[in-house]
PDB file of C-alpha atoms in Angstrom:
ATOM      1  CA  UNK A  36     130.237  93.361  61.023  1.00  0.00           C
ATOM      2  CA  UNK A  37     127.580  91.405  63.230  1.00  0.00           C
ATOM      3  CA  UNK A  38     125.834  93.045  66.140  1.00  0.00           C
ATOM      4  CA  UNK A  39     124.974  91.795  69.061  1.00  0.00           C
ATOM      5  CA  UNK A  40     121.038  92.252  69.961  1.00  0.00           C
ATOM      6  CA  UNK A  41     119.731  95.052  71.960  1.00  0.00           C
ATOM      7  CA  UNK A  42     116.936  95.586  74.407  1.00  0.00           C
ATOM      8  CA  UNK A  43     116.645  99.353  74.352  1.00  0.00           C
ATOM      9  CA  UNK A  44     118.289 101.936  72.916  1.00  0.00           C
ATOM     10  CA  UNK A  45     118.484 105.926  73.357  1.00  0.00           C
ATOM     11  CA  UNK A  46     117.429 107.302  70.088  1.00  0.00           C
ATOM     12  CA  UNK A  47     119.915 110.264  69.068  1.00  0.00           C
ATOM     13  CA  UNK A  48     118.397 113.435  69.762  1.00  0.00           C
ATOM     14  CA  UNK A  49     120.205 115.132  66.752  1.00  0.00           C
ATOM     15  CA  UNK A  50     118.511 112.167  64.705  1.00  0.00           C
ATOM     16  CA  UNK A  51     115.322 113.061  66.203  1.00  0.00           C
ATOM     17  CA  UNK A  52     115.448 116.737  65.349  1.00  0.00           C
ATOM     18  CA  UNK A  53     115.652 115.984  61.728  1.00  0.00           C
ATOM     19  CA  UNK A  54     113.079 113.422  62.194  1.00  0.00           C
ATOM     20  CA  UNK A  55     110.571 116.139  63.934  1.00  0.00           C
ATOM     21  CA  UNK A  56     111.607 119.321  61.914  1.00  0.00           C
ATOM     22  CA  UNK A  57     110.655 116.709  58.516  1.00  0.00           C
ATOM     23  CA  UNK A  58     107.537 114.971  60.029  1.00  0.00           C
ATOM     24  CA  UNK A  59     106.222 118.204  61.524  1.00  0.00           C
ATOM     25  CA  UNK A  60     107.331 120.875  59.179  1.00  0.00           C
ATOM     26  CA  UNK A  61     108.748 122.838  61.802  1.00  0.00           C
ATOM     27  CA  UNK A  62     112.023 123.176  59.742  1.00  0.00           C
ATOM     28  CA  UNK A  63     115.544 122.674  59.984  1.00  0.00           C
ATOM     29  CA  UNK A  64     116.101 125.168  63.270  1.00  0.00           C
ATOM     30  CA  UNK A  65     114.009 122.399  65.319  1.00  0.00           C
ATOM     31  CA  UNK A  66     116.054 120.954  68.593  1.00  0.00           C
ATOM     32  CA  UNK A  67     115.556 118.104  70.567  1.00  0.00           C
ATOM     33  CA  UNK A  68     117.170 117.165  73.872  1.00  0.00           C
ATOM     34  CA  UNK A  69     116.180 114.166  75.953  1.00  0.00           C
ATOM     35  CA  UNK A  70     114.034 115.200  78.774  1.00  0.00           C
ATOM     36  CA  UNK A  71     113.788 111.982  80.624  1.00  0.00           C
ATOM     37  CA  UNK A  72     114.665 108.486  80.103  1.00  0.00           C
ATOM     38  CA  UNK A  73     112.526 105.721  82.021  1.00  0.00           C
ATOM     39  CA  UNK A  74     109.759 103.405  81.225  1.00  0.00           C
ATOM     40  CA  UNK A  75     110.007 105.337  78.240  1.00  0.00           C
ATOM     41  CA  UNK A  76     111.757 107.920  76.676  1.00  0.00           C
ATOM     42  CA  UNK A  77     110.792 111.880  76.586  1.00  0.00           C
ATOM     43  CA  UNK A  78     112.362 114.436  74.500  1.00  0.00           C
ATOM     44  CA  UNK A  79     111.938 118.205  74.911  1.00  0.00           C
ATOM     45  CA  UNK A  80     111.289 119.751  71.054  1.00  0.00           C
ATOM     46  CA  UNK A  81     111.966 123.236  70.658  1.00  0.00           C
ATOM     47  CA  UNK A  82     111.271 124.589  67.392  1.00  0.00           C
ATOM     48  CA  UNK A  83     112.391 128.238  65.600  1.00  0.00           C
ATOM     49  CA  UNK A  84     109.257 129.735  66.848  1.00  0.00           C
ATOM     50  CA  UNK A  85     109.996 129.586  69.930  1.00  0.00           C
ATOM     51  CA  UNK A  86     107.204 126.650  70.318  1.00  0.00           C
ATOM     52  CA  UNK A  87     107.746 123.627  72.821  1.00  0.00           C
ATOM     53  CA  UNK A  88     107.136 120.126  72.618  1.00  0.00           C
ATOM     54  CA  UNK A  89     107.347 116.768  74.272  1.00  0.00           C
ATOM     55  CA  UNK A  90     108.212 114.038  71.768  1.00  0.00           C
ATOM     56  CA  UNK A  91     107.398 110.475  73.860  1.00  0.00           C
ATOM     57  CA  UNK A  92     109.241 107.174  72.344  1.00  0.00           C
ATOM     58  CA  UNK A  93     107.704 103.952  73.833  1.00  0.00           C
ATOM     59  CA  UNK A  94     109.750 101.372  74.852  1.00  0.00           C
ATOM     60  CA  UNK A  95     109.768  98.224  72.071  1.00  0.00           C
ATOM     61  CA  UNK A  96     106.273  96.341  72.782  1.00  0.00           C
ATOM     62  CA  UNK A  97     105.562  98.237  76.247  1.00  0.00           C
ATOM     63  CA  UNK A  98     102.020  99.407  74.978  1.00  0.00           C
ATOM     64  CA  UNK A  99     101.039  98.002  71.262  1.00  0.00           C
ATOM     65  CA  UNK A 100      99.584 100.801  68.601  1.00  0.00           C
ATOM     66  CA  UNK A 101      95.924 100.060  69.747  1.00  0.00           C
ATOM     67  CA  UNK A 102      96.903 100.628  73.086  1.00  0.00           C
ATOM     68  CA  UNK A 103      98.435 103.794  72.385  1.00  0.00           C
ATOM     69  CA  UNK A 104      95.769 105.243  70.133  1.00  0.00           C
ATOM     70  CA  UNK A 105      93.233 104.568  72.807  1.00  0.00           C
ATOM     71  CA  UNK A 106      95.335 106.910  75.430  1.00  0.00           C
ATOM     72  CA  UNK A 107      95.656 109.380  72.727  1.00  0.00           C
ATOM     73  CA  UNK A 108      91.733 109.189  72.046  1.00  0.00           C
ATOM     74  CA  UNK A 109      91.312 109.244  75.826  1.00  0.00           C
ATOM     75  CA  UNK A 110      93.474 112.800  75.656  1.00  0.00           C
ATOM     76  CA  UNK A 111      91.752 114.382  72.983  1.00  0.00           C
ATOM     77  CA  UNK A 112      88.344 113.687  74.298  1.00  0.00           C
ATOM     78  CA  UNK A 113      89.139 114.974  77.687  1.00  0.00           C
ATOM     79  CA  UNK A 114      91.141 118.371  75.396  1.00  0.00           C
ATOM     80  CA  UNK A 115      87.810 118.968  73.542  1.00  0.00           C
ATOM     81  CA  UNK A 116      85.325 118.921  77.331  1.00  0.00           C
ATOM     82  CA  UNK A 117      87.897 121.452  78.565  1.00  0.00           C
ATOM     83  CA  UNK A 118      90.164 119.596  80.394  1.00  0.00           C
ATOM     84  CA  UNK A 119      93.814 121.113  80.611  1.00  0.00           C
ATOM     85  CA  UNK A 120      96.180 118.276  79.602  1.00  0.00           C
ATOM     86  CA  UNK A 121      99.150 117.661  77.216  1.00  0.00           C
ATOM     87  CA  UNK A 122      97.645 116.350  74.321  1.00  0.00           C
ATOM     88  CA  UNK A 123      98.722 114.755  70.855  1.00  0.00           C
ATOM     89  CA  UNK A 124      99.978 116.790  67.860  1.00  0.00           C
ATOM     90  CA  UNK A 125      99.140 115.337  64.331  1.00  0.00           C
ATOM     91  CA  UNK A 126     102.046 115.786  62.028  1.00  0.00           C
ATOM     92  CA  UNK A 127     101.700 116.865  58.245  1.00  0.00           C
ATOM     93  CA  UNK A 128     100.260 113.925  57.092  1.00  0.00           C
ATOM     94  CA  UNK A 129      97.611 113.810  59.677  1.00  0.00           C
ATOM     95  CA  UNK A 130      99.391 111.028  61.754  1.00  0.00           C
ATOM     96  CA  UNK A 131      99.214 110.853  65.563  1.00  0.00           C
ATOM     97  CA  UNK A 132     101.866 108.383  65.487  1.00  0.00           C
ATOM     98  CA  UNK A 133     105.079 107.552  64.503  1.00  0.00           C
ATOM     99  CA  UNK A 134     107.118 104.616  63.794  1.00  0.00           C
ATOM    100  CA  UNK A 135     110.818 104.411  64.412  1.00  0.00           C
ATOM    101  CA  UNK A 136     112.829 101.897  63.582  1.00  0.00           C
ATOM    102  CA  UNK A 137     115.345 101.957  66.777  1.00  0.00           C
ATOM    103  CA  UNK A 138     118.265  98.866  66.628  1.00  0.00           C
ATOM    104  CA  UNK A 139     115.985  96.976  68.712  1.00  0.00           C
ATOM    105  CA  UNK A 140     112.874  96.977  66.417  1.00  0.00           C
ATOM    106  CA  UNK A 141     110.118  99.219  65.890  1.00  0.00           C
ATOM    107  CA  UNK A 142     109.321 101.846  68.458  1.00  0.00           C
ATOM    108  CA  UNK A 143     106.342 104.243  68.606  1.00  0.00           C
ATOM    109  CA  UNK A 144     106.641 107.422  69.072  1.00  0.00           C
ATOM    110  CA  UNK A 145     104.012 111.099  69.831  1.00  0.00           C
ATOM    111  CA  UNK A 146     104.516 114.652  69.905  1.00  0.00           C
ATOM    112  CA  UNK A 147     102.376 116.106  72.836  1.00  0.00           C
ATOM    113  CA  UNK A 148     102.295 119.447  74.109  1.00  0.00           C
ATOM    114  CA  UNK A 149     104.113 120.976  76.218  1.00  0.00           C
ATOM    115  CA  UNK A 150     102.771 121.583  79.734  1.00  0.00           C
ATOM    116  CA  UNK A 151     103.415 125.165  80.916  1.00  0.00           C
ATOM    117  CA  UNK A 152     104.474 125.886  84.919  1.00  0.00           C
ATOM    118  CA  UNK A 153     106.411 123.856  87.365  1.00  0.00           C
ATOM    119  CA  UNK A 154     106.704 120.716  89.301  1.00  0.00           C
ATOM    120  CA  UNK A 155     105.397 121.069  93.030  1.00  0.00           C
ATOM    121  CA  UNK A 156     106.008 117.956  95.336  1.00  0.00           C
ATOM    122  CA  UNK A 157     104.447 119.174  98.473  1.00  0.00           C
ATOM    123  CA  UNK A 158     100.971 120.867  96.932  1.00  0.00           C
ATOM    124  CA  UNK A 159      99.555 123.420  99.111  1.00  0.00           C
ATOM    125  CA  UNK A 160      96.019 122.855 100.672  1.00  0.00           C
ATOM    126  CA  UNK A 161      94.916 125.549  97.450  1.00  0.00           C
ATOM    127  CA  UNK A 162      96.196 123.040  94.768  1.00  0.00           C
ATOM    128  CA  UNK A 163      94.905 120.348  96.581  1.00  0.00           C
ATOM    129  CA  UNK A 164      91.727 121.857  96.301  1.00  0.00           C
ATOM    130  CA  UNK A 165      92.088 122.181  92.730  1.00  0.00           C
ATOM    131  CA  UNK A 166      93.436 118.897  92.095  1.00  0.00           C
ATOM    132  CA  UNK A 167      89.892 117.725  93.351  1.00  0.00           C
ATOM    133  CA  UNK A 168      88.228 119.759  91.380  1.00  0.00           C
ATOM    134  CA  UNK A 169      89.996 118.615  88.081  1.00  0.00           C
ATOM    135  CA  UNK A 170      90.247 114.906  89.031  1.00  0.00           C
ATOM    136  CA  UNK A 171      86.457 115.018  89.896  1.00  0.00           C
ATOM    137  CA  UNK A 172      85.499 117.105  86.297  1.00  0.00           C
ATOM    138  CA  UNK A 173      87.722 114.505  84.701  1.00  0.00           C
ATOM    139  CA  UNK A 174      85.625 111.408  86.403  1.00  0.00           C
ATOM    140  CA  UNK A 175      82.497 113.051  84.940  1.00  0.00           C
ATOM    141  CA  UNK A 176      83.477 112.479  81.821  1.00  0.00           C
ATOM    142  CA  UNK A 177      84.842 109.454  81.772  1.00  0.00           C
ATOM    143  CA  UNK A 178      82.306 107.505  84.114  1.00  0.00           C
ATOM    144  CA  UNK A 179      81.089 104.353  82.485  1.00  0.00           C
ATOM    145  CA  UNK A 180      83.508 105.035  79.504  1.00  0.00           C
ATOM    146  CA  UNK A 181      85.582 101.831  78.726  1.00  0.00           C
ATOM    147  CA  UNK A 182      88.440 102.046  76.494  1.00  0.00           C
ATOM    148  CA  UNK A 183      90.167  99.084  74.689  1.00  0.00           C
ATOM    149  CA  UNK A 184      92.696  98.614  77.597  1.00  0.00           C
ATOM    150  CA  UNK A 185      93.802  97.180  81.230  1.00  0.00           C
ATOM    151  CA  UNK A 186      90.558  96.881  83.290  1.00  0.00           C
ATOM    152  CA  UNK A 187      92.163  97.029  86.651  1.00  0.00           C
ATOM    153  CA  UNK A 188      90.996  95.003  89.781  1.00  0.00           C
ATOM    154  CA  UNK A 189      92.709  92.775  92.439  1.00  0.00           C
ATOM    155  CA  UNK A 190      93.798  90.663  89.678  1.00  0.00           C
ATOM    156  CA  UNK A 191      95.483  92.571  87.415  1.00  0.00           C
ATOM    157  CA  UNK A 192      96.592  94.983  90.284  1.00  0.00           C
ATOM    158  CA  UNK A 193      97.820  93.334  93.144  1.00  0.00           C
ATOM    159  CA  UNK A 194      97.665  89.428  92.770  1.00  0.00           C
ATOM    160  CA  UNK A 195      99.449  89.788  89.314  1.00  0.00           C
ATOM    161  CA  UNK A 196     102.336  92.319  90.776  1.00  0.00           C
ATOM    162  CA  UNK A 197     102.296  89.204  93.728  1.00  0.00           C
ATOM    163  CA  UNK A 198     103.263  86.570  91.174  1.00  0.00           C
ATOM    164  CA  UNK A 199     105.897  88.457  89.825  1.00  0.00           C
ATOM    165  CA  UNK A 200     107.762  89.533  93.070  1.00  0.00           C
ATOM    166  CA  UNK A 201     107.478  85.760  93.983  1.00  0.00           C
ATOM    167  CA  UNK A 202     110.165  85.149  90.915  1.00  0.00           C
ATOM    168  CA  UNK A 203     112.274  88.182  92.094  1.00  0.00           C
ATOM    169  CA  UNK A 204     112.282  88.013  96.276  1.00  0.00           C
ATOM    170  CA  UNK A 205     112.116  85.736  98.986  1.00  0.00           C
ATOM    171  CA  UNK A 206     108.888  84.050  99.717  1.00  0.00           C
ATOM    172  CA  UNK A 207     110.228  84.149 103.297  1.00  0.00           C
ATOM    173  CA  UNK A 208     111.028  87.974 103.811  1.00  0.00           C
ATOM    174  CA  UNK A 209     108.949  90.189 106.187  1.00  0.00           C
ATOM    175  CA  UNK A 210     108.025  92.249 103.078  1.00  0.00           C
ATOM    176  CA  UNK A 211     107.102  89.209 101.320  1.00  0.00           C
ATOM    177  CA  UNK A 212     104.775  88.005 104.084  1.00  0.00           C
ATOM    178  CA  UNK A 213     103.305  91.476 104.220  1.00  0.00           C
ATOM    179  CA  UNK A 214     102.524  91.994 100.517  1.00  0.00           C
ATOM    180  CA  UNK A 215     100.742  88.418 100.380  1.00  0.00           C
ATOM    181  CA  UNK A 216      98.585  89.861 103.434  1.00  0.00           C
ATOM    182  CA  UNK A 217      97.730  92.891 101.888  1.00  0.00           C
ATOM    183  CA  UNK A 218      96.762  91.048  98.492  1.00  0.00           C
ATOM    184  CA  UNK A 219      94.409  88.596 100.606  1.00  0.00           C
ATOM    185  CA  UNK A 220      92.917  91.794 102.091  1.00  0.00           C
ATOM    186  CA  UNK A 221      92.752  93.711  99.231  1.00  0.00           C
ATOM    187  CA  UNK A 222      91.103  91.252  97.450  1.00  0.00           C
ATOM    188  CA  UNK A 223      88.465  90.622 100.312  1.00  0.00           C
ATOM    189  CA  UNK A 224      87.717  94.365 100.378  1.00  0.00           C
ATOM    190  CA  UNK A 225      87.245  94.937  96.869  1.00  0.00           C
ATOM    191  CA  UNK A 226      85.182  91.742  96.180  1.00  0.00           C
ATOM    192  CA  UNK A 227      82.902  92.310  99.440  1.00  0.00           C
ATOM    193  CA  UNK A 228      80.609  95.705  97.993  1.00  0.00           C
ATOM    194  CA  UNK A 229      78.305  95.803  95.983  1.00  0.00           C
ATOM    195  CA  UNK A 230      79.733  96.438  92.380  1.00  0.00           C
ATOM    196  CA  UNK A 231      77.114  99.088  92.186  1.00  0.00           C
ATOM    197  CA  UNK A 232      78.010 101.388  94.861  1.00  0.00           C
ATOM    198  CA  UNK A 233      81.094 102.284  93.147  1.00  0.00           C
ATOM    199  CA  UNK A 234      81.471 104.396  90.391  1.00  0.00           C
ATOM    200  CA  UNK A 235      83.611 102.378  87.428  1.00  0.00           C
ATOM    201  CA  UNK A 236      84.993 103.815  84.263  1.00  0.00           C
ATOM    202  CA  UNK A 237      88.179 105.048  82.598  1.00  0.00           C
ATOM    203  CA  UNK A 238      91.021 106.058  85.068  1.00  0.00           C
ATOM    204  CA  UNK A 239      94.523 107.550  84.876  1.00  0.00           C
ATOM    205  CA  UNK A 240      96.070 105.661  87.758  1.00  0.00           C
ATOM    206  CA  UNK A 241      99.294 107.572  87.761  1.00  0.00           C
ATOM    207  CA  UNK A 242      98.043 111.255  89.172  1.00  0.00           C
ATOM    208  CA  UNK A 243     101.153 112.648  91.066  1.00  0.00           C
ATOM    209  CA  UNK A 244     103.222 115.449  91.243  1.00  0.00           C
ATOM    210  CA  UNK A 245     105.583 114.469  88.404  1.00  0.00           C
ATOM    211  CA  UNK A 246     102.538 113.788  85.942  1.00  0.00           C
ATOM    212  CA  UNK A 247     100.873 117.172  86.380  1.00  0.00           C
ATOM    213  CA  UNK A 248     102.737 121.130  86.339  1.00  0.00           C
ATOM    214  CA  UNK A 249     101.254 123.581  88.080  1.00  0.00           C
ATOM    215  CA  UNK A 250     100.879 127.007  86.329  1.00  0.00           C
ATOM    216  CA  UNK A 251      99.850 130.563  87.933  1.00  0.00           C
ATOM    217  CA  UNK A 252      99.529 129.041  91.264  1.00  0.00           C
ATOM    218  CA  UNK A 253      96.688 126.679  90.951  1.00  0.00           C
ATOM    219  CA  UNK A 254      96.310 126.005  87.223  1.00  0.00           C
ATOM    220  CA  UNK A 255      96.696 122.121  86.854  1.00  0.00           C
ATOM    221  CA  UNK A 256      98.214 120.435  83.577  1.00  0.00           C
ATOM    222  CA  UNK A 257      98.036 116.818  83.477  1.00  0.00           C
ATOM    223  CA  UNK A 258      99.726 114.255  81.592  1.00  0.00           C
ATOM    224  CA  UNK A 259     101.682 110.802  81.231  1.00  0.00           C
ATOM    225  CA  UNK A 260      97.942 108.654  80.653  1.00  0.00           C
ATOM    226  CA  UNK A 261     100.532 105.712  79.739  1.00  0.00           C
ATOM    227  CA  UNK A 262      98.604 103.968  82.600  1.00  0.00           C
ATOM    228  CA  UNK A 263      95.562 104.755  81.768  1.00  0.00           C
ATOM    229  CA  UNK A 264      92.449 102.011  81.772  1.00  0.00           C
ATOM    230  CA  UNK A 265      89.397 100.885  82.502  1.00  0.00           C
ATOM    231  CA  UNK A 266      88.596 100.638  86.612  1.00  0.00           C
ATOM    232  CA  UNK A 267      86.718 102.096  89.778  1.00  0.00           C
ATOM    233  CA  UNK A 268      87.261 105.989  90.112  1.00  0.00           C
ATOM    234  CA  UNK A 269      88.212 105.859  93.669  1.00  0.00           C
ATOM    235  CA  UNK A 270      91.488 104.268  92.530  1.00  0.00           C
ATOM    236  CA  UNK A 271      92.744 107.917  91.463  1.00  0.00           C
ATOM    237  CA  UNK A 272      91.527 109.479  94.249  1.00  0.00           C
ATOM    238  CA  UNK A 273      93.636 107.001  96.133  1.00  0.00           C
ATOM    239  CA  UNK A 274      96.625 107.131  94.705  1.00  0.00           C
ATOM    240  CA  UNK A 275      96.636 110.945  94.666  1.00  0.00           C
ATOM    241  CA  UNK A 276      96.208 111.131  98.250  1.00  0.00           C
ATOM    242  CA  UNK A 277      98.640 108.447  99.443  1.00  0.00           C
ATOM    243  CA  UNK A 278     101.009 110.114  97.156  1.00  0.00           C
ATOM    244  CA  UNK A 279     100.434 113.469  99.101  1.00  0.00           C
ATOM    245  CA  UNK A 280     100.733 111.784 102.511  1.00  0.00           C
ATOM    246  CA  UNK A 281     104.017 110.249 101.404  1.00  0.00           C
ATOM    247  CA  UNK A 282     105.210 113.912 100.216  1.00  0.00           C
ATOM    248  CA  UNK A 283     103.918 115.307 103.475  1.00  0.00           C
ATOM    249  CA  UNK A 284     104.077 112.771 106.243  1.00  0.00           C
ATOM    250  CA  UNK A 285     103.107 115.280 109.210  1.00  0.00           C
ATOM    251  CA  UNK A 286      99.559 113.705 109.984  1.00  0.00           C
ATOM    252  CA  UNK A 287      97.915 117.239 110.636  1.00  0.00           C
ATOM    253  CA  UNK A 288      99.096 118.920 107.285  1.00  0.00           C
ATOM    254  CA  UNK A 289      98.345 116.164 105.532  1.00  0.00           C
ATOM    255  CA  UNK A 290      94.506 115.689 106.751  1.00  0.00           C
ATOM    256  CA  UNK A 291      93.928 119.720 105.718  1.00  0.00           C
ATOM    257  CA  UNK A 292      95.608 119.039 102.287  1.00  0.00           C
ATOM    258  CA  UNK A 293      93.002 115.896 102.115  1.00  0.00           C
ATOM    259  CA  UNK A 294      90.351 117.823 103.140  1.00  0.00           C
ATOM    260  CA  UNK A 295      90.987 120.623 100.835  1.00  0.00           C
ATOM    261  CA  UNK A 296      90.839 117.492  97.988  1.00  0.00           C
ATOM    262  CA  UNK A 297      87.638 116.376  98.967  1.00  0.00           C
ATOM    263  CA  UNK A 298      86.026 119.529  99.365  1.00  0.00           C
ATOM    264  CA  UNK A 299      87.366 120.363  95.410  1.00  0.00           C
ATOM    265  CA  UNK A 300      86.406 117.368  94.003  1.00  0.00           C
ATOM    266  CA  UNK A 301      83.210 117.396  96.033  1.00  0.00           C
ATOM    267  CA  UNK A 302      82.319 120.590  94.362  1.00  0.00           C
ATOM    268  CA  UNK A 303      82.137 119.088  91.284  1.00  0.00           C
ATOM    269  CA  UNK A 304      80.904 115.709  92.261  1.00  0.00           C
ATOM    270  CA  UNK A 305      80.014 113.238  95.483  1.00  0.00           C
ATOM    271  CA  UNK A 306      82.256 110.498  96.913  1.00  0.00           C
ATOM    272  CA  UNK A 307      80.402 107.792  98.388  1.00  0.00           C
ATOM    273  CA  UNK A 308      80.707 106.424 101.752  1.00  0.00           C
ATOM    274  CA  UNK A 309      81.927 103.009 100.223  1.00  0.00           C
ATOM    275  CA  UNK A 310      84.258 104.496  97.867  1.00  0.00           C
ATOM    276  CA  UNK A 311      85.867 106.708 100.601  1.00  0.00           C
ATOM    277  CA  UNK A 312      85.863 103.454 102.886  1.00  0.00           C
ATOM    278  CA  UNK A 313      88.054 101.309 100.027  1.00  0.00           C
ATOM    279  CA  UNK A 314      90.612 104.908  99.730  1.00  0.00           C
ATOM    280  CA  UNK A 315      92.959 103.081 101.795  1.00  0.00           C
ATOM    281  CA  UNK A 316      93.240  99.473 100.264  1.00  0.00           C
ATOM    282  CA  UNK A 317      93.275 101.580  96.935  1.00  0.00           C
ATOM    283  CA  UNK A 318      96.197 103.452  97.414  1.00  0.00           C
ATOM    284  CA  UNK A 319      97.497  99.902  98.908  1.00  0.00           C
ATOM    285  CA  UNK A 320      96.819  98.144  95.857  1.00  0.00           C
ATOM    286  CA  UNK A 321      98.274 100.519  92.888  1.00  0.00           C
ATOM    287  CA  UNK A 322     101.728 101.123  95.040  1.00  0.00           C
ATOM    288  CA  UNK A 323     102.037  97.782  95.347  1.00  0.00           C
ATOM    289  CA  UNK A 324     101.064  97.197  91.429  1.00  0.00           C
ATOM    290  CA  UNK A 325     104.120  99.245  90.413  1.00  0.00           C
ATOM    291  CA  UNK A 326     106.057  96.552  92.287  1.00  0.00           C
ATOM    292  CA  UNK A 327     104.950  94.257  89.333  1.00  0.00           C
ATOM    293  CA  UNK A 328     106.341  96.980  87.169  1.00  0.00           C
ATOM    294  CA  UNK A 329     109.164  97.661  88.509  1.00  0.00           C
ATOM    295  CA  UNK A 330     110.206  93.499  88.195  1.00  0.00           C
ATOM    296  CA  UNK A 331     108.944  93.727  84.440  1.00  0.00           C
ATOM    297  CA  UNK A 332     111.169  96.475  83.370  1.00  0.00           C
ATOM    298  CA  UNK A 333     113.725  95.090  85.777  1.00  0.00           C
ATOM    299  CA  UNK A 334     116.362  94.808  82.353  1.00  0.00           C
ATOM    300  CA  UNK A 335     115.922  98.320  80.907  1.00  0.00           C
ATOM    301  CA  UNK A 336     114.272 100.444  83.887  1.00  0.00           C
ATOM    302  CA  UNK A 337     114.631  99.780  87.539  1.00  0.00           C
ATOM    303  CA  UNK A 338     117.660  97.545  87.692  1.00  0.00           C
ATOM    304  CA  UNK A 339     119.900 100.639  89.085  1.00  0.00           C
ATOM    305  CA  UNK A 340     117.481 100.463  92.159  1.00  0.00           C
ATOM    306  CA  UNK A 341     115.020  97.068  92.626  1.00  0.00           C
ATOM    307  CA  UNK A 342     116.707  95.119  95.403  1.00  0.00           C
ATOM    308  CA  UNK A 343     115.674  93.761  98.650  1.00  0.00           C
ATOM    309  CA  UNK A 344     116.564  96.905 100.666  1.00  0.00           C
ATOM    310  CA  UNK A 345     114.088  98.812  97.890  1.00  0.00           C
ATOM    311  CA  UNK A 346     111.599  96.613  98.803  1.00  0.00           C
ATOM    312  CA  UNK A 347     111.869  97.287 102.594  1.00  0.00           C
ATOM    313  CA  UNK A 348     111.213 100.789 101.862  1.00  0.00           C
ATOM    314  CA  UNK A 349     108.712 100.421  99.495  1.00  0.00           C
ATOM    315  CA  UNK A 350     106.428  97.701 102.059  1.00  0.00           C
ATOM    316  CA  UNK A 351     107.528 100.106 105.114  1.00  0.00           C
ATOM    317  CA  UNK A 352     106.142 103.385 103.067  1.00  0.00           C
ATOM    318  CA  UNK A 353     103.027 101.943 101.857  1.00  0.00           C
ATOM    319  CA  UNK A 354     102.326 100.119 105.692  1.00  0.00           C
ATOM    320  CA  UNK A 355     102.824 103.922 106.730  1.00  0.00           C
ATOM    321  CA  UNK A 356      99.607 104.954 104.794  1.00  0.00           C
ATOM    322  CA  UNK A 357      97.805 102.228 106.198  1.00  0.00           C
ATOM    323  CA  UNK A 358      98.890 103.042 109.583  1.00  0.00           C
ATOM    324  CA  UNK A 359      97.753 106.395 109.176  1.00  0.00           C
ATOM    325  CA  UNK A 360      94.264 104.861 107.891  1.00  0.00           C
ATOM    326  CA  UNK A 361      94.433 103.007 111.049  1.00  0.00           C
ATOM    327  CA  UNK A 362      94.410  99.714 109.160  1.00  0.00           C
ATOM    328  CA  UNK A 363      96.710  96.496 110.431  1.00  0.00           C
ATOM    329  CA  UNK A 364      97.907  94.414 107.326  1.00  0.00           C
TER     330      UNK A 364
END
């Protein structure tokens, strides 16, 4: 029988139970359940010793083996230096990365430690303080550190995304006009600051509540470093604050949380006035960048929501953030 080619398949949890049990020496009672499908596919692994893990299978051709190795190296570096992250686990043969022959072709898989705690969509001021401390501790470790991953700047964040958006949406729409103006404004703001006034290093680029677990009230464990790369450190600050505002849109409450975050961050290391000035634009840039990701991954990830109506919601959301910061695009 001839089979039609596939773009993406969901690997059977039953197959992975045996595969992971054998690879990692967990035994025959290894249990595997789908945790979340999306940009990558994540599975919850339970062993007969009641230990939990998460197995991530990367989408075919989404990340190269070298890019995954760089991600794992960063996680191990942070772990060794005392940062609470979900870290990679070696198999019985001392390998971090597994090769899985899916129907669509070879895919890579990695087993990660399980992050204990819960997702908290609306963090308290205390959690925001703890997030600030955690992020600052990471930035102290990653400042001036370069990894072999994407370099994030105005070109790779928004100009790239805008070019993709032009192929998907009508350029004459109000939202695309906003996108174009925002792209130009971000480039102007990013390029009109002397580089030595901005801290640069390795960034996570996606620190929001779905990529962290909270335990014992304020203890944070971070995960999903899939988008890590090189960029200005204020980008991480910007995106986290924007997402806190998105989930807590009452200005007075958000400002207390923002101030608590800054207090936590600056108890470890300072944020320059130039960085704070660019934080609104950093949130705008990353938000628009993910529009490009949605378009790039339309066939296997975003097709159930990406539409003209979604773009209206997406632009409206980021415009609220800019209006909060008294910036008109």
